[in-house]
Amino acid sequence: ESTLLYQKMVKDKKTKPSKDLPLGFVDRQEKELLIRDFVISNIKEVMIKYGFQYLETPSFEYTDSIGKFLPDKERPDAGVFSFKDENKWLSLRYDLTAPLARYVAKNYLEIPKPFKRYQLGTVWRNEKPGPGRFREFLQFDADYVGTDNLQADAELCVLASEILTKCGLEKKDYIININNRKITDKWIDKLNLDFKSATGLSKAISIYRAIDKIDRIGLEGVVQLLGKGRKDKSGDFTKGANLSQSQITIIKKYLIEGQQPMENVEGWDELKRIEKIFSAYKFNNYKITPSVVRGLEYYTGPIFEIELKFGVKNSKGQTVKFGSIGGGGRYDNLVSNFGNINCPATGISIGLDRLVFAIMQKKDFNIIAKRPVMICVFESIKIEEYINILNKLRDSKISSEIYPGVGKLKKQMEYANKIDSPAVILYGDNEKELGKVILKNLKSGKEETVEIESLSNEIKKILWKYNKSI
């Protein structure tokens, strides 16, 4: 009965599942995935070189552990995907830093201090998607936990630069913008907001968010967000911070003159010390940028953002500025949220899918997808004989397969061409009698009769020429 019911449901158009994906999610094809593997291999090489440990944390955490929830709502929905399990809310992680803080707090006595870890993992954001911005994406993180030494902050920028260079970008293609939250906070203090009140805190959050968007909406757009609000091209309206004109003038002055040192501001001293470390590394691909503020949730000191300087094409074929592919900074108070633990930390994150999306348009990658040589099947030949040939090829590390479908030779050849197979092997009654096979090069169309024992070597000749031609 259940089978009949299922068949009836399938026939009913109203119950057929959608072929479309939710907004912000995407199917990734082989070329992109192979380039992503290339990027990941370079990341791992750099992280081993710099002495970091590899760590993996689960995709789900208790919602209160990652801290991204709205206490005044029944369901947590401030940027996360959540569900309730045994009366506790669970959420898919929205970054890799909050889970790291939880891990450090749990294993504080066992891990070395400082603890240098890197992680590669999928994260999820329950927010409005945009060009190159997804609700599910792969992220790379590197962190120093348990040190307030600014050498750690500086080295994170240096290693990020080395990763981008190894992935094929030139120094002119990107810059690492740096700032210090202590400097920004000093300017915000000039506004005389009451941060202890809900209204004052809400205004502060709106101010930081507005400043952070200057690269995308310009100074005029930021001013609108500091005032009544701003309507974007799609018609969406974002409520502003409702600052007074004199308060807006202070923020404008900061954005225009913020690179000038302020007297007796600890943040400037820290930036100057980082610059000295950069100089020792011979690293100069950075800029002090006052509009870099990062999120309010974490950062307490030096912060940095990796900006790509070249344009990319969006889905409409228009060239647009791609902007940030990652960043990070010092978050000295995050681990202490889990208890009375004094554990300063600093870290950096790179969105790998955004990076791959960008470099695929910037650089021509000679990525070779190894497609299998295919053995065609004739009804009169036993499968054991085809498997014998297949094993010889695979023992020689040749990607190969026996035709996995059902059909005449024409259909088999159509399949081989569809999967971009470099060659096919024909082994029918005539070939069996001779103890040989016919090897057909699908790129040149050339056929040759080959001894089974020398088949692997002849195929490798074809593959070498094929790979050279890609």
Tab-separated table of C-alpha atoms in Angstrom:
chain	number	residue	atom	x	y	z
A	1	GLU	CA	0.000	0.000	0.000
A	2	SER	CA	2.812	2.414	0.852
A	3	THR	CA	4.399	1.825	-2.588
A	4	LEU	CA	1.120	2.567	-4.375
A	5	LEU	CA	0.651	5.687	-2.276
A	6	TYR	CA	4.171	6.909	-3.159
A	7	GLN	CA	3.565	6.298	-6.884
A	8	LYS	CA	0.298	8.249	-6.662
A	9	MET	CA	2.105	11.161	-4.957
A	10	VAL	CA	4.795	11.217	-7.654
A	11	LYS	CA	2.142	11.388	-10.390
A	12	ASP	CA	0.437	14.281	-8.637
A	13	LYS	CA	2.073	17.472	-9.985
A	14	LYS	CA	1.334	19.333	-6.779
A	15	THR	CA	3.597	17.020	-4.744
A	16	LYS	CA	6.576	16.946	-7.108
A	17	PRO	CA	9.701	18.353	-5.450
A	18	SER	CA	11.273	21.536	-6.809
A	19	LYS	CA	14.361	21.326	-9.036
A	20	ASP	CA	15.467	24.769	-7.859
A	21	LEU	CA	17.810	25.525	-4.986
A	22	PRO	CA	17.039	27.943	-2.153
A	23	LEU	CA	18.572	31.409	-2.594
A	24	GLY	CA	22.172	31.559	-1.439
A	25	PHE	CA	22.951	27.908	-2.178
A	26	VAL	CA	24.699	26.600	-5.285
A	27	ASP	CA	25.765	23.356	-6.987
A	28	ARG	CA	29.521	23.431	-7.590
A	29	GLN	CA	30.956	21.848	-10.735
A	30	GLU	CA	34.174	19.854	-11.081
A	31	LYS	CA	36.431	22.650	-12.382
A	32	GLU	CA	35.600	24.909	-9.450
A	33	LEU	CA	36.052	22.043	-6.992
A	34	LEU	CA	39.446	21.106	-8.449
A	35	ILE	CA	40.593	24.730	-8.172
A	36	ARG	CA	39.288	24.754	-4.606
A	37	ASP	CA	41.327	21.616	-3.893
A	38	PHE	CA	44.361	23.424	-5.325
A	39	VAL	CA	43.743	26.393	-2.999
A	40	ILE	CA	43.265	24.091	0.001
A	41	SER	CA	46.510	22.228	-0.744
A	42	ASN	CA	48.379	25.550	-0.800
A	43	ILE	CA	46.753	26.601	2.482
A	44	LYS	CA	47.789	23.361	4.188
A	45	GLU	CA	51.335	23.731	2.899
A	46	VAL	CA	51.598	27.263	4.317
A	47	MET	CA	50.011	26.304	7.656
A	48	ILE	CA	52.429	23.412	8.145
A	49	LYS	CA	55.299	25.773	7.275
A	50	TYR	CA	54.091	28.259	9.931
A	51	GLY	CA	53.644	25.572	12.596
A	52	PHE	CA	49.837	25.459	12.989
A	53	GLN	CA	47.847	22.427	14.177
A	54	TYR	CA	44.868	21.084	12.221
A	55	LEU	CA	41.520	21.031	14.070
A	56	GLU	CA	37.945	20.117	13.179
A	57	THR	CA	34.871	21.040	15.225
A	58	PRO	CA	31.260	19.898	14.575
A	59	SER	CA	28.899	21.737	12.238
A	60	PHE	CA	26.299	22.119	14.998
A	61	GLU	CA	26.816	23.845	18.356
A	62	TYR	CA	24.439	24.806	21.141
A	63	THR	CA	23.087	28.187	20.099
A	64	ASP	CA	24.112	29.903	23.306
A	65	SER	CA	27.668	28.586	22.828
A	66	ILE	CA	28.125	30.418	19.535
A	67	GLY	CA	26.347	33.481	20.904
A	68	LYS	CA	24.344	34.337	17.783
A	69	PHE	CA	20.752	34.532	19.025
A	70	LEU	CA	18.025	36.995	19.871
A	71	PRO	CA	16.909	36.558	23.490
A	72	ASP	CA	13.688	38.493	22.875
A	73	LYS	CA	12.426	36.063	20.244
A	74	GLU	CA	11.117	32.548	20.659
A	75	ARG	CA	13.250	31.172	17.806
A	76	PRO	CA	16.913	32.104	17.308
A	77	ASP	CA	17.170	33.654	13.854
A	78	ALA	CA	19.826	36.378	14.008
A	79	GLY	CA	21.914	35.105	11.133
A	80	VAL	CA	21.822	31.394	11.991
A	81	PHE	CA	19.908	28.251	11.013
A	82	SER	CA	18.544	26.621	14.170
A	83	PHE	CA	16.317	23.871	15.495
A	84	LYS	CA	15.260	22.723	18.941
A	85	ASP	CA	16.579	19.430	20.325
A	86	GLU	CA	15.592	18.167	23.779
A	87	ASN	CA	14.570	21.658	24.894
A	88	LYS	CA	17.864	23.233	23.815
A	89	TRP	CA	18.447	25.260	20.662
A	90	LEU	CA	21.095	23.979	18.249
A	91	SER	CA	22.500	26.085	15.408
A	92	LEU	CA	24.651	25.479	12.379
A	93	ARG	CA	27.905	27.360	12.979
A	94	TYR	CA	28.062	30.747	11.255
A	95	ASP	CA	31.855	30.960	11.604
A	96	LEU	CA	34.759	28.884	12.935
A	97	THR	CA	35.896	31.283	15.672
A	98	ALA	CA	33.065	30.836	18.176
A	99	PRO	CA	33.419	27.008	18.073
A	100	LEU	CA	37.177	27.456	18.592
A	101	ALA	CA	36.535	29.546	21.711
A	102	ARG	CA	34.248	26.812	23.041
A	103	TYR	CA	36.891	24.155	22.249
A	104	VAL	CA	39.655	26.134	23.989
A	105	ALA	CA	37.523	26.696	27.095
A	106	LYS	CA	36.691	22.993	27.266
A	107	ASN	CA	40.306	21.834	26.757
A	108	TYR	CA	42.094	24.769	28.381
A	109	LEU	CA	44.300	22.717	30.709
A	110	GLU	CA	45.413	20.245	28.017
A	111	ILE	CA	46.259	22.510	25.064
A	112	PRO	CA	49.549	24.442	24.727
A	113	LYS	CA	49.476	28.201	25.247
A	114	PRO	CA	49.673	29.790	22.781
A	115	PHE	CA	47.527	27.375	20.811
A	116	LYS	CA	47.990	27.769	17.043
A	117	ARG	CA	45.229	26.096	15.103
A	118	TYR	CA	43.844	26.185	11.579
A	119	GLN	CA	40.571	24.796	10.297
A	120	LEU	CA	38.753	24.339	6.998
A	121	GLY	CA	35.002	23.928	7.273
A	122	THR	CA	31.576	24.804	5.926
A	123	VAL	CA	29.691	27.624	7.661
A	124	TRP	CA	26.120	28.839	7.229
A	125	ARG	CA	24.627	32.341	7.307
A	126	ASN	CA	20.874	32.888	7.491
A	127	GLU	CA	20.960	36.260	5.748
A	128	LYS	CA	20.265	37.954	2.423
A	129	PRO	CA	22.543	36.522	-0.306
A	130	GLY	CA	24.229	38.599	-3.022
A	131	PRO	CA	26.743	38.294	-5.902
A	132	GLY	CA	29.482	35.940	-4.725
A	133	ARG	CA	27.876	35.827	-1.270
A	134	PHE	CA	26.288	32.557	-0.260
A	135	ARG	CA	24.371	31.258	2.723
A	136	GLU	CA	26.567	28.165	2.765
A	137	PHE	CA	30.278	28.441	2.087
A	138	LEU	CA	33.664	26.961	2.911
A	139	GLN	CA	35.865	28.969	5.223
A	140	PHE	CA	39.516	28.821	6.269
A	141	ASP	CA	40.572	30.073	9.698
A	142	ALA	CA	43.951	30.452	11.402
A	143	ASP	CA	44.160	31.587	15.023
A	144	TYR	CA	46.602	32.215	17.841
A	145	VAL	CA	44.902	31.601	21.205
A	146	GLY	CA	46.512	32.440	24.550
A	147	THR	CA	48.859	35.287	23.581
A	148	ASP	CA	48.716	39.073	23.426
A	149	ASN	CA	51.999	39.262	21.479
A	150	LEU	CA	51.453	41.433	18.374
A	151	GLN	CA	53.858	39.181	16.474
A	152	ALA	CA	50.859	36.830	16.188
A	153	ASP	CA	48.623	39.525	14.635
A	154	ALA	CA	51.335	40.529	12.169
A	155	GLU	CA	52.156	36.975	11.141
A	156	LEU	CA	48.516	36.229	10.323
A	157	CYS	CA	48.612	39.000	7.696
A	158	VAL	CA	51.917	37.720	6.323
A	159	LEU	CA	50.701	34.112	6.011
A	160	ALA	CA	47.438	35.242	4.372
A	161	SER	CA	49.473	37.149	1.798
A	162	GLU	CA	51.638	34.101	1.156
A	163	ILE	CA	48.539	31.952	0.598
A	164	LEU	CA	47.129	34.397	-1.982
A	165	THR	CA	50.480	34.593	-3.775
A	166	LYS	CA	50.761	30.788	-3.918
A	167	CYS	CA	47.237	30.657	-5.356
A	168	GLY	CA	48.307	32.780	-8.317
A	169	LEU	CA	47.497	36.358	-7.310
A	170	GLU	CA	50.043	39.150	-7.626
A	171	LYS	CA	50.676	41.777	-4.961
A	172	LYS	CA	48.868	44.371	-7.106
A	173	ASP	CA	45.726	42.200	-7.037
A	174	TYR	CA	45.034	42.591	-3.322
A	175	ILE	CA	45.825	44.609	-0.216
A	176	ILE	CA	45.426	43.917	3.497
A	177	ASN	CA	43.719	46.867	5.189
A	178	ILE	CA	44.515	47.179	8.886
A	179	ASN	CA	43.076	49.234	11.716
A	180	ASN	CA	42.574	49.016	15.471
A	181	ARG	CA	39.210	48.911	17.187
A	182	LYS	CA	40.642	50.974	20.052
A	183	ILE	CA	41.100	53.881	17.615
A	184	THR	CA	37.570	53.603	16.226
A	185	ASP	CA	36.120	53.290	19.723
A	186	LYS	CA	37.944	56.468	20.747
A	187	TRP	CA	36.206	58.373	17.930
A	188	ILE	CA	32.823	56.810	18.786
A	189	ASP	CA	33.310	57.991	22.388
A	190	LYS	CA	33.235	61.561	21.031
A	191	LEU	CA	29.548	61.037	20.168
A	192	ASN	CA	28.625	60.834	23.878
A	193	LEU	CA	26.331	57.846	23.470
A	194	ASP	CA	25.007	56.017	26.506
A	195	PHE	CA	26.311	52.520	25.738
A	196	LYS	CA	24.618	51.095	28.840
A	197	SER	CA	21.181	51.896	27.409
A	198	ALA	CA	19.505	49.804	24.700
A	199	THR	CA	19.165	52.911	22.497
A	200	GLY	CA	22.832	53.868	22.822
A	201	LEU	CA	24.035	50.333	22.142
A	202	SER	CA	21.720	50.031	19.125
A	203	LYS	CA	23.093	53.292	17.715
A	204	ALA	CA	26.676	52.104	18.206
A	205	ILE	CA	25.936	48.866	16.331
A	206	SER	CA	24.320	50.833	13.484
A	207	ILE	CA	27.329	53.181	13.298
A	208	TYR	CA	29.843	50.351	13.017
A	209	ARG	CA	27.736	48.588	10.391
A	210	ALA	CA	27.458	51.810	8.376
A	211	ILE	CA	31.215	52.467	8.477
A	212	ASP	CA	31.903	48.882	7.418
A	213	LYS	CA	29.877	49.398	4.202
A	214	ILE	CA	31.817	52.390	2.858
A	215	ASP	CA	33.566	50.348	0.153
A	216	ARG	CA	30.213	49.232	-1.256
A	217	ILE	CA	28.043	52.340	-0.833
A	218	GLY	CA	30.563	55.197	-0.576
A	219	LEU	CA	30.785	58.024	1.949
A	220	GLU	CA	27.399	59.457	0.919
A	221	GLY	CA	25.710	56.108	1.554
A	222	VAL	CA	27.375	55.850	4.958
A	223	VAL	CA	26.134	59.348	5.850
A	224	GLN	CA	22.591	58.272	4.941
A	225	LEU	CA	22.900	55.222	7.214
A	226	LEU	CA	24.197	57.414	10.024
A	227	GLY	CA	21.113	59.618	9.610
A	228	LYS	CA	17.540	58.581	8.780
A	229	GLY	CA	18.438	55.583	6.626
A	230	ARG	CA	19.159	54.474	3.057
A	231	LYS	CA	17.222	52.854	0.221
A	232	ASP	CA	19.327	50.637	-2.081
A	233	LYS	CA	18.865	49.998	-5.819
A	234	SER	CA	16.510	47.090	-5.158
A	235	GLY	CA	14.228	49.364	-3.142
A	236	ASP	CA	15.115	47.814	0.221
A	237	PHE	CA	15.275	50.398	2.999
A	238	THR	CA	17.800	50.147	5.836
A	239	LYS	CA	16.942	52.120	8.944
A	240	GLY	CA	19.656	54.588	9.974
A	241	ALA	CA	21.334	55.350	13.308
A	242	ASN	CA	19.457	58.680	13.613
A	243	LEU	CA	22.549	60.627	14.663
A	244	SER	CA	22.534	64.399	14.880
A	245	GLN	CA	24.311	66.438	12.218
A	246	SER	CA	27.188	67.237	14.595
A	247	GLN	CA	27.613	63.542	15.411
A	248	ILE	CA	27.618	62.635	11.693
A	249	THR	CA	30.300	65.300	11.127
A	250	ILE	CA	32.535	63.557	13.710
A	251	ILE	CA	32.213	60.216	11.916
A	252	LYS	CA	32.872	61.846	8.517
A	253	LYS	CA	36.006	63.457	9.936
A	254	TYR	CA	37.126	60.088	11.267
A	255	LEU	CA	36.656	58.388	7.887
A	256	ILE	CA	38.515	61.166	6.079
A	257	GLU	CA	41.254	61.865	8.631
A	258	GLY	CA	41.357	58.583	10.568
A	259	GLN	CA	44.802	57.653	9.246
A	260	GLN	CA	46.291	60.548	11.251
A	261	PRO	CA	47.594	59.465	14.681
A	262	MET	CA	45.624	60.543	17.759
A	263	GLU	CA	47.536	61.487	20.860
A	264	ASN	CA	47.603	59.035	23.769
A	265	VAL	CA	45.591	56.368	21.920
A	266	GLU	CA	46.854	52.871	22.683
A	267	GLY	CA	45.628	51.536	19.340
A	268	TRP	CA	48.061	53.697	17.375
A	269	ASP	CA	51.005	52.393	19.393
A	270	GLU	CA	49.910	48.828	18.582
A	271	LEU	CA	49.637	49.582	14.857
A	272	LYS	CA	53.123	51.115	14.828
A	273	ARG	CA	54.543	48.022	16.528
A	274	ILE	CA	52.822	45.805	13.953
A	275	GLU	CA	54.306	47.938	11.161
A	276	LYS	CA	57.799	47.345	12.573
A	277	ILE	CA	57.164	43.593	12.511
A	278	PHE	CA	55.887	43.873	8.922
A	279	SER	CA	59.122	45.650	8.036
A	280	ALA	CA	61.197	42.782	9.471
A	281	TYR	CA	59.155	40.348	7.340
A	282	LYS	CA	59.687	42.668	4.331
A	283	PHE	CA	55.896	42.767	4.016
A	284	ASN	CA	54.497	46.009	2.625
A	285	ASN	CA	51.235	45.036	0.938
A	286	TYR	CA	49.042	46.687	3.568
A	287	LYS	CA	47.342	50.004	4.331
A	288	ILE	CA	46.023	51.604	7.533
A	289	THR	CA	42.326	52.087	6.754
A	290	PRO	CA	39.925	53.696	9.278
A	291	SER	CA	36.792	52.223	7.669
A	292	VAL	CA	37.851	48.692	8.668
A	293	VAL	CA	35.861	48.009	11.838
A	294	ARG	CA	34.727	44.340	11.624
A	295	GLY	CA	31.941	42.946	13.786
A	296	LEU	CA	31.048	44.268	17.221
A	297	GLU	CA	30.703	40.755	18.636
A	298	TYR	CA	34.416	39.917	18.809
A	299	TYR	CA	37.098	42.458	18.144
A	300	THR	CA	39.066	44.325	20.813
A	301	GLY	CA	42.290	45.496	19.122
A	302	PRO	CA	44.129	45.221	15.785
A	303	ILE	CA	41.860	44.195	12.909
A	304	PHE	CA	42.532	43.424	9.256
A	305	GLU	CA	40.594	42.855	6.062
A	306	ILE	CA	41.793	41.265	2.809
A	307	GLU	CA	40.553	43.276	-0.161
A	308	LEU	CA	40.771	42.203	-3.800
A	309	LYS	CA	41.522	45.187	-6.015
A	310	PHE	CA	40.321	43.818	-9.351
A	311	GLY	CA	36.784	43.607	-10.731
A	312	VAL	CA	34.813	40.433	-11.409
A	313	LYS	CA	31.757	39.762	-13.554
A	314	ASN	CA	28.436	39.133	-11.866
A	315	SER	CA	25.645	36.871	-13.152
A	316	LYS	CA	24.524	39.659	-15.540
A	317	GLY	CA	27.995	39.977	-17.082
A	318	GLN	CA	28.624	43.326	-15.401
A	319	THR	CA	32.065	44.032	-13.959
A	320	VAL	CA	31.752	44.834	-10.260
A	321	LYS	CA	34.190	45.406	-7.421
A	322	PHE	CA	34.530	42.175	-5.487
A	323	GLY	CA	35.867	43.635	-2.252
A	324	SER	CA	36.678	41.609	0.832
A	325	ILE	CA	37.410	37.876	0.788
A	326	GLY	CA	38.189	37.688	4.485
A	327	GLY	CA	39.739	39.293	7.482
A	328	GLY	CA	40.050	39.047	11.215
A	329	GLY	CA	41.627	40.585	14.238
A	330	ARG	CA	42.203	40.392	17.971
A	331	TYR	CA	39.380	39.093	20.180
A	332	ASP	CA	40.766	38.999	23.718
A	333	ASN	CA	37.442	38.501	25.539
A	334	LEU	CA	35.716	35.721	23.602
A	335	VAL	CA	37.052	32.675	25.448
A	336	SER	CA	36.274	34.293	28.823
A	337	ASN	CA	32.564	34.085	27.928
A	338	PHE	CA	32.770	30.387	28.877
A	339	GLY	CA	34.173	31.023	32.353
A	340	ASN	CA	36.830	32.831	34.348
A	341	ILE	CA	39.546	32.278	31.726
A	342	ASN	CA	42.014	34.980	30.721
A	343	CYS	CA	42.809	33.943	27.154
A	344	PRO	CA	43.692	36.677	24.624
A	345	ALA	CA	43.470	35.609	20.993
A	346	THR	CA	43.748	36.756	17.405
A	347	GLY	CA	42.708	35.127	14.144
A	348	ILE	CA	42.049	35.494	10.436
A	349	SER	CA	39.430	33.988	8.109
A	350	ILE	CA	39.253	33.599	4.330
A	351	GLY	CA	36.063	32.670	2.462
A	352	LEU	CA	37.364	29.987	0.114
A	353	ASP	CA	34.375	29.947	-2.225
A	354	ARG	CA	34.630	33.726	-2.662
A	355	LEU	CA	38.370	33.438	-3.271
A	356	VAL	CA	37.907	30.654	-5.840
A	357	PHE	CA	35.088	32.605	-7.535
A	358	ALA	CA	37.408	35.597	-7.889
A	359	ILE	CA	40.610	33.885	-8.998
A	360	MET	CA	38.744	31.796	-11.602
A	361	GLN	CA	38.017	35.083	-13.380
A	362	LYS	CA	41.462	36.544	-12.772
A	363	LYS	CA	43.668	33.605	-13.693
A	364	ASP	CA	43.517	30.846	-16.322
A	365	PHE	CA	44.050	27.610	-14.432
A	366	ASN	CA	45.518	24.654	-16.290
A	367	ILE	CA	43.366	22.246	-14.306
A	368	ILE	CA	43.394	18.731	-15.733
A	369	ALA	CA	40.326	16.687	-14.864
A	370	LYS	CA	41.328	13.036	-15.213
A	371	ARG	CA	38.630	11.376	-17.278
A	372	PRO	CA	38.502	7.580	-17.512
A	373	VAL	CA	39.531	5.440	-20.454
A	374	MET	CA	36.456	3.335	-21.233
A	375	ILE	CA	36.268	-0.352	-22.087
A	376	CYS	CA	33.369	-1.010	-24.488
A	377	VAL	CA	31.237	-4.109	-23.852
A	378	PHE	CA	30.229	-6.801	-26.352
A	379	GLU	CA	27.573	-9.362	-25.391
A	380	SER	CA	29.637	-12.345	-26.537
A	381	ILE	CA	32.533	-11.583	-24.177
A	382	LYS	CA	32.340	-12.580	-20.514
A	383	ILE	CA	32.509	-9.771	-17.962
A	384	GLU	CA	35.445	-11.513	-16.254
A	385	GLU	CA	37.624	-10.851	-19.314
A	386	TYR	CA	36.791	-7.134	-19.247
A	387	ILE	CA	37.527	-6.972	-15.527
A	388	ASN	CA	40.929	-8.600	-16.206
A	389	ILE	CA	41.782	-5.753	-18.632
A	390	LEU	CA	40.352	-3.172	-16.207
A	391	ASN	CA	42.514	-4.447	-13.334
A	392	LYS	CA	45.672	-4.163	-15.465
A	393	LEU	CA	44.857	-0.524	-16.230
A	394	ARG	CA	44.007	0.386	-12.657
A	395	ASP	CA	47.126	-1.380	-11.363
A	396	SER	CA	49.023	1.008	-13.658
A	397	LYS	CA	47.172	3.938	-12.005
A	398	ILE	CA	45.147	4.706	-15.144
A	399	SER	CA	41.662	6.102	-14.567
A	400	SER	CA	39.451	3.577	-16.302
A	401	GLU	CA	36.025	1.966	-16.329
A	402	ILE	CA	33.950	-0.687	-18.045
A	403	TYR	CA	30.932	0.877	-19.784
A	404	PRO	CA	28.437	1.029	-16.864
A	405	GLY	CA	25.231	1.229	-18.915
A	406	VAL	CA	23.240	-0.949	-21.276
A	407	GLY	CA	23.169	-0.444	-25.028
A	408	LYS	CA	24.723	-0.910	-28.468
A	409	LEU	CA	28.193	0.285	-29.411
A	410	LYS	CA	26.859	3.603	-30.753
A	411	LYS	CA	25.316	4.423	-27.383
A	412	GLN	CA	28.527	3.445	-25.630
A	413	MET	CA	30.537	5.792	-27.832
A	414	GLU	CA	28.093	8.623	-27.165
A	415	TYR	CA	28.623	8.086	-23.450
A	416	ALA	CA	32.424	8.082	-23.857
A	417	ASN	CA	32.302	11.393	-25.736
A	418	LYS	CA	29.876	12.882	-23.220
A	419	ILE	CA	32.223	12.197	-20.282
A	420	ASP	CA	35.196	13.458	-22.353
A	421	SER	CA	36.993	10.112	-22.246
A	422	PRO	CA	40.447	10.313	-23.919
A	423	ALA	CA	40.214	6.812	-25.404
A	424	VAL	CA	38.107	3.656	-25.649
A	425	ILE	CA	39.107	0.007	-25.762
A	426	LEU	CA	37.310	-2.373	-28.144
A	427	TYR	CA	37.555	-6.077	-27.278
A	428	GLY	CA	35.163	-8.283	-29.242
A	429	ASP	CA	35.346	-11.752	-30.775
A	430	ASN	CA	37.983	-10.818	-33.391
A	431	GLU	CA	40.208	-9.138	-30.822
A	432	LYS	CA	39.821	-12.082	-28.430
A	433	GLU	CA	40.938	-14.478	-31.131
A	434	LEU	CA	44.051	-12.354	-31.803
A	435	GLY	CA	44.735	-11.799	-28.097
A	436	LYS	CA	44.807	-8.020	-28.696
A	437	VAL	CA	42.552	-4.979	-28.306
A	438	ILE	CA	41.705	-2.002	-30.481
A	439	LEU	CA	42.654	1.272	-28.786
A	440	LYS	CA	40.831	4.289	-30.201
A	441	ASN	CA	42.088	7.781	-29.432
A	442	LEU	CA	38.910	9.872	-29.143
A	443	LYS	CA	40.828	13.132	-29.548
A	444	SER	CA	42.540	12.257	-32.856
A	445	GLY	CA	40.169	9.503	-34.029
A	446	LYS	CA	43.163	7.219	-34.618
A	447	GLU	CA	42.766	3.470	-34.018
A	448	GLU	CA	45.538	0.938	-33.404
A	449	THR	CA	45.720	-2.734	-32.521
A	450	VAL	CA	47.613	-3.251	-29.288
A	451	GLU	CA	48.860	-6.234	-27.273
A	452	ILE	CA	47.039	-6.431	-23.935
A	453	GLU	CA	50.356	-6.516	-22.046
A	454	SER	CA	51.499	-3.233	-23.634
A	455	LEU	CA	48.067	-1.543	-23.423
A	456	SER	CA	48.879	0.521	-20.323
A	457	ASN	CA	52.004	2.038	-21.897
A	458	GLU	CA	50.160	2.948	-25.111
A	459	ILE	CA	47.347	4.588	-23.124
A	460	LYS	CA	49.875	6.623	-21.104
A	461	LYS	CA	51.262	7.998	-24.395
A	462	ILE	CA	47.754	9.168	-25.335
A	463	LEU	CA	47.164	10.659	-21.889
A	464	TRP	CA	50.472	12.546	-21.971
A	465	LYS	CA	49.591	14.136	-25.328
A	466	TYR	CA	46.008	14.786	-24.171
A	467	ASN	CA	47.107	16.467	-20.957
A	468	LYS	CA	49.618	18.598	-22.838
A	469	SER	CA	46.853	19.816	-25.164
A	470	ILE	CA	44.482	21.012	-22.413
